[in-house]
Coordinates of C-alpha atoms and ligand atoms in Angstrom, one line a residue:
M1 CA -129.7 -48.2 -25.5
S2 CA -127.1 -46.2 -27.4
A3 CA -123.7 -45.7 -26.0
M4 CA -122.3 -42.2 -26.1
S5 CA -120.3 -41.2 -29.1
A6 CA -116.7 -40.5 -28.8
S7 CA -117.3 -36.8 -29.7
D8 CA -120.0 -36.6 -27.0
E9 CA -117.6 -38.1 -24.5
A10 CA -115.0 -35.6 -25.5
A11 CA -117.4 -32.7 -25.2
L12 CA -118.4 -33.9 -21.7
A13 CA -114.8 -34.2 -20.6
R14 CA -114.0 -30.7 -21.9
A15 CA -117.0 -29.2 -20.1
A16 CA -116.1 -31.0 -16.8
A17 CA -112.5 -29.9 -17.1
A18 CA -113.5 -26.3 -17.4
F19 CA -114.7 -26.5 -13.7
E20 CA -111.4 -28.0 -12.5
A21 CA -110.2 -25.1 -10.3
P22 CA -106.6 -26.3 -9.8
A23 CA -104.7 -25.5 -6.7
A24 CA -102.4 -22.9 -8.4
A25 CA -105.5 -20.9 -9.5
L26 CA -107.0 -21.2 -6.0
D27 CA -103.8 -19.8 -4.5
V28 CA -103.9 -16.8 -6.8
I29 CA -107.5 -16.3 -5.7
A30 CA -106.7 -16.6 -2.0
R31 CA -103.9 -14.0 -2.3
D32 CA -106.1 -11.6 -4.2
F33 CA -108.9 -12.1 -1.6
R34 CA -106.5 -11.1 1.2
A35 CA -105.2 -8.1 -0.8
Q36 CA -108.8 -6.9 -1.4
M37 CA -109.5 -7.3 2.4
V38 CA -106.6 -4.9 3.0
R39 CA -107.8 -2.4 0.4
G40 CA -111.4 -2.6 1.6
L41 CA -110.4 -2.0 5.2
A42 CA -108.4 1.0 4.1
G43 CA -111.4 2.5 2.3
R44 CA -109.7 2.0 -1.0
P45 CA -111.6 0.5 -4.1
S46 CA -112.2 -3.2 -3.4
S47 CA -114.9 -5.7 -4.2
L48 CA -114.9 -6.6 -0.5
K49 CA -116.9 -4.1 1.5
M50 CA -115.5 -5.0 4.9
L51 CA -118.5 -3.6 6.6
P52 CA -118.4 -2.7 10.4
T53 CA -120.8 -4.7 12.5
F54 CA -120.8 -2.8 15.8
T55 CA -120.9 -6.0 17.7
R56 CA -118.4 -7.7 19.9
Q57 CA -117.7 -11.3 20.7
P58 CA -120.1 -12.6 23.4
S59 CA -118.7 -13.5 26.8
G60 CA -120.9 -16.6 27.0
R61 CA -122.6 -15.1 30.1
E62 CA -125.4 -13.4 28.2
R63 CA -128.9 -14.3 29.4
G64 CA -132.5 -13.4 28.7
R65 CA -135.3 -13.5 26.2
V66 CA -135.1 -11.9 22.8
V67 CA -137.5 -11.7 19.9
V68 CA -135.7 -12.6 16.7
V69 CA -136.3 -12.0 13.1
D70 CA -134.5 -13.8 10.3
W71 CA -134.9 -12.5 6.8
G72 CA -132.4 -13.6 4.2
G73 CA -134.2 -15.6 1.6
T74 CA -137.5 -17.1 0.4
K75 CA -138.1 -18.4 3.9
G76 CA -138.3 -16.0 6.8
R77 CA -138.5 -16.8 10.5
V78 CA -139.6 -15.0 13.6
G79 CA -139.3 -16.4 17.1
L80 CA -138.6 -16.0 20.8
I81 CA -135.3 -17.2 22.0
E82 CA -134.1 -17.7 25.5
L83 CA -130.4 -17.5 26.4
A84 CA -130.1 -19.7 29.4
G85 CA -126.4 -19.4 30.3
G86 CA -123.8 -22.1 30.1
G87 CA -123.9 -21.9 26.3
A88 CA -127.5 -23.0 26.2
V89 CA -130.0 -21.5 23.8
R90 CA -133.7 -22.4 23.7
T91 CA -136.2 -21.7 21.1
L92 CA -139.4 -20.9 22.9
V93 CA -141.6 -20.3 19.8
E94 CA -140.8 -20.0 16.2
E95 CA -142.7 -19.5 13.0
V96 CA -141.4 -20.0 9.5
F97 CA -143.1 -18.2 6.6
T98 CA -142.5 -18.1 2.9
F99 CA -142.2 -15.0 0.8
S100 CA -144.0 -15.1 -2.5
E101 CA -142.4 -14.1 -5.8
A102 CA -144.5 -10.9 -5.7
D103 CA -143.1 -10.1 -2.2
K104 CA -139.6 -10.4 -3.7
H105 CA -140.2 -7.8 -6.3
G106 CA -142.7 -5.5 -4.7
A107 CA -142.5 -2.7 -2.1
A108 CA -140.2 -3.1 0.9
A109 CA -143.0 -2.1 3.3
R110 CA -145.0 -5.2 2.2
V111 CA -142.1 -7.5 3.3
F112 CA -141.8 -5.7 6.6
D113 CA -145.6 -6.1 7.1
V114 CA -145.3 -9.8 6.5
I115 CA -142.5 -9.9 9.1
A116 CA -144.4 -7.8 11.6
A117 CA -147.5 -9.9 11.2
G118 CA -145.4 -13.0 12.0
I119 CA -144.0 -11.3 15.1
G120 CA -147.5 -10.5 16.1
R121 CA -148.5 -14.2 15.9
V122 CA -145.6 -15.6 17.9
V123 CA -145.1 -13.0 20.6
D124 CA -147.6 -11.2 22.8
A125 CA -146.7 -7.6 23.2
P126 CA -145.6 -7.2 26.8
A127 CA -147.8 -5.1 29.0
E128 CA -145.0 -2.8 29.8
G129 CA -141.4 -2.1 29.1
A130 CA -139.6 -2.5 25.8
Q131 CA -138.9 -5.9 24.5
P132 CA -135.5 -6.4 22.7
L133 CA -135.5 -7.6 19.2
G134 CA -132.6 -9.0 17.2
F135 CA -133.0 -8.7 13.5
V136 CA -130.8 -10.7 11.1
Y137 CA -130.9 -9.0 7.8
S138 CA -128.9 -11.2 5.4
Y139 CA -128.3 -8.8 2.6
P140 CA -125.6 -6.1 2.3
A141 CA -126.2 -3.2 4.7
R142 CA -124.0 -0.5 6.0
L143 CA -124.4 -0.3 9.7
E144 CA -124.0 3.1 11.4
R145 CA -124.8 1.8 14.8
I146 CA -125.8 -1.7 16.1
D147 CA -129.4 -0.6 15.5
R148 CA -129.1 1.4 12.3
A149 CA -128.4 -0.4 9.1
V150 CA -128.7 1.3 5.7
A151 CA -129.6 -1.1 3.0
L152 CA -127.3 -1.5 0.0
P153 CA -128.4 -3.2 -3.3
L154 CA -130.1 -6.5 -2.7
T155 CA -128.8 -9.9 -3.7
K156 CA -130.1 -13.5 -4.3
G157 CA -132.7 -12.4 -6.9
W158 CA -134.6 -9.8 -4.7
S159 CA -135.4 -6.3 -5.9
L160 CA -137.6 -4.1 -3.7
A161 CA -138.8 -0.6 -4.1
G162 CA -138.2 1.7 -1.3
L163 CA -135.4 -0.2 0.4
E164 CA -132.0 0.9 -0.8
G165 CA -130.6 3.8 1.3
Q166 CA -133.2 3.2 4.0
D167 CA -132.5 2.0 7.6
V168 CA -133.9 -1.5 7.8
A169 CA -134.3 -1.2 11.6
M170 CA -136.5 1.8 11.1
L171 CA -138.5 0.1 8.4
L172 CA -139.1 -2.8 10.7
S173 CA -140.0 -0.5 13.6
D174 CA -142.5 1.3 11.3
A175 CA -144.1 -2.0 10.4
L176 CA -144.3 -3.0 14.0
R177 CA -146.0 0.3 14.8
R178 CA -148.6 -0.3 12.0
R179 CA -149.3 -3.6 13.8
G180 CA -149.6 -2.0 17.3
L181 CA -146.4 -3.6 18.4
E182 CA -144.5 -0.4 19.2
R183 CA -143.2 -1.8 22.4
M184 CA -140.9 -4.0 20.5
R185 CA -137.5 -2.3 20.1
V186 CA -135.2 -3.3 17.3
S187 CA -132.1 -3.4 19.4
A188 CA -129.6 -5.0 17.0
V189 CA -129.3 -5.6 13.3
A190 CA -126.8 -8.2 12.1
N191 CA -125.8 -10.3 9.1
D192 CA -126.3 -14.0 9.2
T193 CA -122.6 -14.6 9.0
V194 CA -122.1 -12.6 12.2
A195 CA -125.0 -14.5 13.8
A196 CA -123.2 -17.8 13.1
L197 CA -119.9 -16.5 14.4
A198 CA -121.5 -15.0 17.6
L199 CA -123.5 -18.2 18.3
Q200 CA -120.4 -20.4 18.0
S201 CA -118.4 -18.1 20.3
Y202 CA -121.3 -17.9 22.8
R203 CA -121.6 -21.7 23.0
A204 CA -117.9 -22.2 23.3
R205 CA -117.4 -19.6 26.0
G206 CA -120.6 -20.4 27.8
R207 CA -119.2 -23.9 28.4
D208 CA -115.6 -22.8 29.1
A209 CA -115.0 -19.1 29.8
G210 CA -111.5 -19.4 28.5
A211 CA -112.4 -20.9 25.1
R212 CA -111.3 -19.1 22.0
P213 CA -114.1 -17.3 20.1
A214 CA -114.8 -18.1 16.5
D215 CA -112.6 -16.3 14.0
I216 CA -114.9 -16.6 10.9
G217 CA -118.6 -17.0 10.3
L218 CA -119.4 -18.5 6.9
I219 CA -122.7 -18.9 5.2
L220 CA -123.1 -21.2 2.3
G221 CA -126.7 -21.4 1.4
T222 CA -128.8 -19.5 -1.1
G223 CA -126.1 -16.9 -0.9
T224 CA -122.6 -16.9 0.5
N225 CA -120.7 -14.6 2.7
Q226 CA -118.1 -14.4 5.4
A227 CA -117.7 -12.4 8.6
A228 CA -114.4 -12.3 10.5
D229 CA -113.1 -11.1 13.8
L230 CA -110.2 -8.9 12.7
G231 CA -109.0 -8.0 16.2
P232 CA -108.5 -4.2 16.3
A233 CA -110.7 -3.6 13.3
G234 CA -113.5 -5.5 15.0
I235 CA -115.9 -8.0 13.6
R236 CA -116.5 -7.2 9.9
N237 CA -119.0 -8.4 7.4
L238 CA -116.9 -8.9 4.3
E239 CA -119.8 -9.4 1.9
S240 CA -117.5 -11.9 0.2
G241 CA -120.2 -13.0 -2.2
N242 CA -119.2 -9.8 -4.1
F243 CA -115.5 -10.8 -4.4
D244 CA -114.6 -10.3 -8.1
G245 CA -111.2 -12.0 -8.4
V246 CA -112.6 -15.1 -10.0
A247 CA -111.0 -14.8 -13.5
A248 CA -108.6 -17.7 -12.9
V249 CA -111.5 -20.2 -12.7
E250 CA -114.2 -18.5 -14.6
T251 CA -115.9 -20.4 -17.5
A252 CA -117.8 -19.1 -20.4
Y253 CA -121.0 -20.3 -18.6
D254 CA -120.2 -18.1 -15.6
A255 CA -119.5 -15.1 -17.8
A256 CA -122.8 -15.5 -19.7
L257 CA -124.7 -16.0 -16.4
D258 CA -123.2 -12.8 -15.0
R259 CA -123.9 -10.9 -18.2
E260 CA -127.5 -12.0 -18.6
L261 CA -128.9 -11.7 -15.0
T262 CA -130.2 -8.3 -14.1
E263 CA -130.6 -8.9 -10.3
P264 CA -128.0 -8.5 -9.0
P265 CA -126.5 -6.6 -12.0
P266 CA -123.5 -7.8 -14.1
G267 CA -120.2 -7.5 -12.3
S268 CA -121.7 -7.8 -8.8
Q269 CA -121.7 -10.9 -6.6
R270 CA -119.3 -12.6 -8.9
F271 CA -118.1 -15.1 -6.3
E272 CA -121.6 -15.8 -5.1
K273 CA -122.7 -16.5 -8.7
M274 CA -120.1 -19.3 -8.9
V275 CA -120.5 -20.7 -5.4
S276 CA -123.9 -20.4 -3.7
G277 CA -127.0 -22.5 -3.8
Y278 CA -129.0 -19.9 -5.7
Y279 CA -126.8 -20.3 -8.8
L280 CA -125.3 -23.8 -8.9
G281 CA -128.3 -25.5 -10.4
E282 CA -128.5 -22.7 -13.0
I283 CA -124.8 -23.2 -14.0
L284 CA -125.4 -26.9 -14.4
R285 CA -128.5 -26.3 -16.5
R286 CA -126.6 -23.9 -18.8
V287 CA -123.8 -26.5 -19.3
V288 CA -126.3 -29.2 -20.1
E289 CA -128.3 -26.9 -22.5
D290 CA -125.1 -26.0 -24.3
L291 CA -123.9 -29.6 -24.7
G292 CA -127.4 -30.7 -25.8
R293 CA -127.4 -28.1 -28.6
G294 CA -126.8 -29.9 -31.9
S295 CA -126.0 -33.3 -30.3
P296 CA -128.1 -36.3 -29.4
M297 CA -126.6 -36.2 -26.0
F298 CA -128.8 -34.1 -23.6
H299 CA -131.1 -33.1 -26.5
W300 CA -133.9 -33.1 -23.9
A301 CA -132.3 -30.0 -22.3
A302 CA -134.4 -28.0 -24.8
A303 CA -137.6 -29.3 -23.2
P304 CA -139.4 -26.5 -21.3
A305 CA -138.9 -28.0 -17.9
F306 CA -135.2 -27.8 -18.4
A307 CA -134.8 -24.9 -20.7
T308 CA -136.4 -22.5 -18.2
P309 CA -133.8 -20.4 -16.3
F310 CA -133.4 -21.6 -12.7
A311 CA -135.4 -24.9 -13.4
L312 CA -132.6 -26.7 -11.6
D313 CA -131.5 -25.7 -8.1
S314 CA -128.9 -26.8 -5.6
A315 CA -131.3 -29.3 -4.0
H316 CA -131.2 -31.1 -7.4
L317 CA -127.4 -31.1 -7.2
S318 CA -127.5 -32.5 -3.7
R319 CA -129.8 -35.3 -4.8
I320 CA -127.7 -36.1 -7.8
A321 CA -124.6 -36.4 -5.6
A322 CA -126.5 -38.6 -3.2
D323 CA -127.4 -41.2 -5.8
A324 CA -125.1 -44.1 -5.1
T325 CA -127.0 -46.6 -7.2
A326 CA -125.2 -48.3 -10.1
A327 CA -128.0 -47.5 -12.6
L328 CA -128.2 -43.9 -11.2
S329 CA -131.9 -44.5 -10.7
G330 CA -132.2 -41.5 -8.4
I331 CA -131.0 -39.2 -11.1
D332 CA -133.4 -41.0 -13.5
A333 CA -136.3 -40.4 -11.2
Q334 CA -135.4 -36.7 -10.9
L335 CA -135.1 -36.3 -14.6
R336 CA -138.5 -38.0 -15.1
Q337 CA -140.0 -35.5 -12.7
L338 CA -138.6 -32.8 -15.0
G339 CA -140.4 -34.7 -17.9
V340 CA -137.2 -36.1 -19.3
E341 CA -136.1 -39.7 -20.3
S342 CA -132.4 -40.2 -20.2
T343 CA -129.8 -42.8 -21.2
P344 CA -127.4 -44.2 -18.7
G345 CA -124.6 -42.3 -20.4
E346 CA -126.5 -39.1 -20.0
R347 CA -127.1 -39.7 -16.3
R348 CA -123.4 -40.4 -15.8
G349 CA -122.6 -37.3 -17.7
L350 CA -125.0 -35.2 -15.6
R351 CA -123.6 -36.7 -12.4
D352 CA -120.1 -35.9 -13.4
L353 CA -120.9 -32.3 -14.5
A354 CA -123.0 -31.6 -11.4
G355 CA -120.1 -33.0 -9.2
M356 CA -117.6 -30.7 -10.9
V357 CA -119.8 -27.6 -10.5
A358 CA -120.2 -28.3 -6.8
R359 CA -116.6 -29.3 -6.3
R360 CA -115.5 -26.0 -7.9
A361 CA -117.8 -24.1 -5.5
A362 CA -116.2 -25.9 -2.5
R363 CA -112.7 -25.2 -3.7
L364 CA -113.5 -21.5 -4.2
V365 CA -114.9 -21.4 -0.7
A366 CA -111.6 -22.9 0.5
A367 CA -109.6 -20.2 -1.4
A368 CA -111.7 -17.4 0.1
L369 CA -111.4 -18.8 3.6
L370 CA -107.7 -19.1 3.1
G371 CA -107.6 -15.4 2.1
T372 CA -109.2 -14.5 5.4
L373 CA -107.1 -16.9 7.4
R374 CA -103.9 -15.5 6.0
F375 CA -105.1 -12.0 6.8
L376 CA -105.5 -13.1 10.4
D377 CA -102.3 -15.1 10.6
P378 CA -100.0 -15.1 7.6
E379 CA -98.1 -18.2 8.8
L380 CA -101.3 -20.0 9.8
A381 CA -99.5 -20.8 13.0
D382 CA -102.4 -20.6 15.4
P383 CA -105.5 -22.7 15.7
R384 CA -108.6 -21.1 14.1
T385 CA -112.3 -21.7 14.2
I386 CA -114.7 -21.2 11.4
A387 CA -118.4 -21.4 12.2
V388 CA -120.5 -22.3 9.1
D389 CA -124.1 -22.6 8.4
G390 CA -126.3 -22.8 5.3
S391 CA -128.4 -25.2 3.2
L392 CA -125.6 -26.0 0.7
W393 CA -123.0 -26.8 3.4
G394 CA -125.6 -28.8 5.3
G395 CA -127.4 -30.4 2.4
Y396 CA -124.8 -31.3 -0.3
P397 CA -123.2 -34.7 0.5
G398 CA -119.5 -34.3 1.2
F399 CA -119.3 -30.6 0.8
A400 CA -117.3 -30.1 4.0
G401 CA -114.9 -32.8 2.9
L402 CA -114.3 -31.1 -0.4
V403 CA -113.5 -27.8 1.3
R404 CA -111.1 -29.5 3.8
E405 CA -109.4 -31.4 1.0
A406 CA -108.8 -28.2 -0.9
L407 CA -107.4 -26.4 2.2
A408 CA -105.0 -29.3 2.8
E409 CA -103.9 -29.1 -0.8
L410 CA -103.3 -25.4 -0.5
V411 CA -101.5 -25.2 2.9
G412 CA -100.5 -28.7 3.7
R413 CA -102.1 -31.2 6.1
D414 CA -100.5 -29.8 9.3
R415 CA -101.7 -26.2 8.9
A416 CA -105.0 -27.4 7.6
D417 CA -105.5 -29.5 10.7
R418 CA -105.2 -26.4 12.9
I419 CA -108.3 -25.0 11.1
E420 CA -111.5 -26.2 12.8
I421 CA -114.7 -25.9 10.8
D422 CA -117.8 -26.3 12.9
F423 CA -121.3 -26.7 11.3
V424 CA -123.6 -24.5 13.4
K425 CA -126.9 -25.6 12.1
D426 CA -129.9 -23.2 12.3
S427 CA -127.6 -20.5 13.8
T428 CA -129.4 -17.4 12.6
S429 CA -132.2 -16.9 15.1
A430 CA -130.1 -18.1 18.0
G431 CA -127.2 -15.9 16.9
A432 CA -129.5 -12.9 16.6
A433 CA -130.5 -13.4 20.2
V434 CA -126.9 -13.5 21.3
I435 CA -126.0 -10.3 19.3
A436 CA -129.0 -8.5 20.8
A437 CA -128.0 -9.6 24.3
V438 CA -124.4 -8.4 23.7
A439 CA -125.8 -5.1 22.5
A440 CA -127.9 -4.8 25.6
G441 CA -124.7 -5.4 27.7
Q442 CA -122.8 -2.8 25.7
R443 CA -125.5 -0.2 26.2
S444 CA -125.6 -0.8 29.9
E445 CA -121.9 -0.4 30.3
Ligands
LIG21 C1 -125.7 -11.5 1.1 C2 -125.0 -11.5 2.4 C3 -125.5 -12.8 3.2 C4 -125.3 -14.0 2.3 C5 -125.7 -15.3 2.9 C6 -125.5 -12.7 0.3 O1 -126.3 -12.7 -0.9 O2 -125.2 -10.4 0.4 O3 -125.3 -10.4 3.2 O4 -124.7 -13.0 4.3 O5 -126.0 -13.8 1.1 O6 -127.0 -15.3 3.3

């Protein structure tokens, strides 16, 4: 078994160091993030869209049954949720379905037909009266009312004909009509970040009417984004995945990835491309491919299973991080599945690189959160609550700890301790029900 050469070791160390994201760079990013929030809110040019959400914080007293739709990635969900009071949410029925690659690049109507068919299977159309439906649409959309959301360009690798510029509530209503489900009324459209925020607030206030609502909803899954309650400006969908102030920590790999992908186009979703689950595996794959070029180390990265774009995903990174064995036998097994035989040195190298890519993502998330927190409260004097959901946050071992550590580095332990970060697992459907119930309350006022 050959040990790694000194030059390979040096190349590895250089690549890992490129993903360092030191505190000084993060602080620059946090300040720019806040400044871009201000510009976005004022309607000036900004990579943060600061989209209105037309929803309010729940009181915690919302009750009733709501049909929910969750569309934000390869898996979609439809269900029937009951808000039972006291912060309780029950899922009465739920169906998960998977969109095909063809669905992701076809006609929008086809996707809405898949969703409507799912709704038809889980809920019987009521004999009379309209049934409220909460639709979580986890892509950029400009809301004009709580039930009118005009689609902006898609993210996370989707591209659909006939979507951009259209009202997604209307497209869903049309598909429901085609299915004979016209009694279902799309009563609210919301982003998944807003659903996480609303659910956290609903639960807290349902248990204790005086509880503080959540300040921020964060998603860290296939994509990433934040929503925040900005007081007088209302709850806004920042679309923080599009934040472009990343120069201080950008590597050549990030620049190439941004340049070479067409969906979403270069220059857009810059933050997301360095942070979210859709991209982390691909960043790692590119680093390994690069180091393997012209060196015995990682020479197998040229094998088809590895050389294919997106052959690695964030679940691979999570499993790499979870391998606590001395021989890194978990990583060995994963590589074998990809048709690759590795040396112990290569496995260590892969583990270190993967760890750095994920750690940088966590540190960038901390910087972006700090941007929002400082917008809310420049001195970080008051306690704040962040509700977070998503597969990367929930699935990557130690991710939350990395974010907390970076926050403490940036603002000191005392201030960081006032920031509560709550994981609200599977928040989307439940949050959709809360938002639809809040909308019903607003309408009847
Ligand atoms: C979308 C956001 C969404 C986030 C997390 C991003 O790609 O633009 O709307 O909140 O993914 O799902």
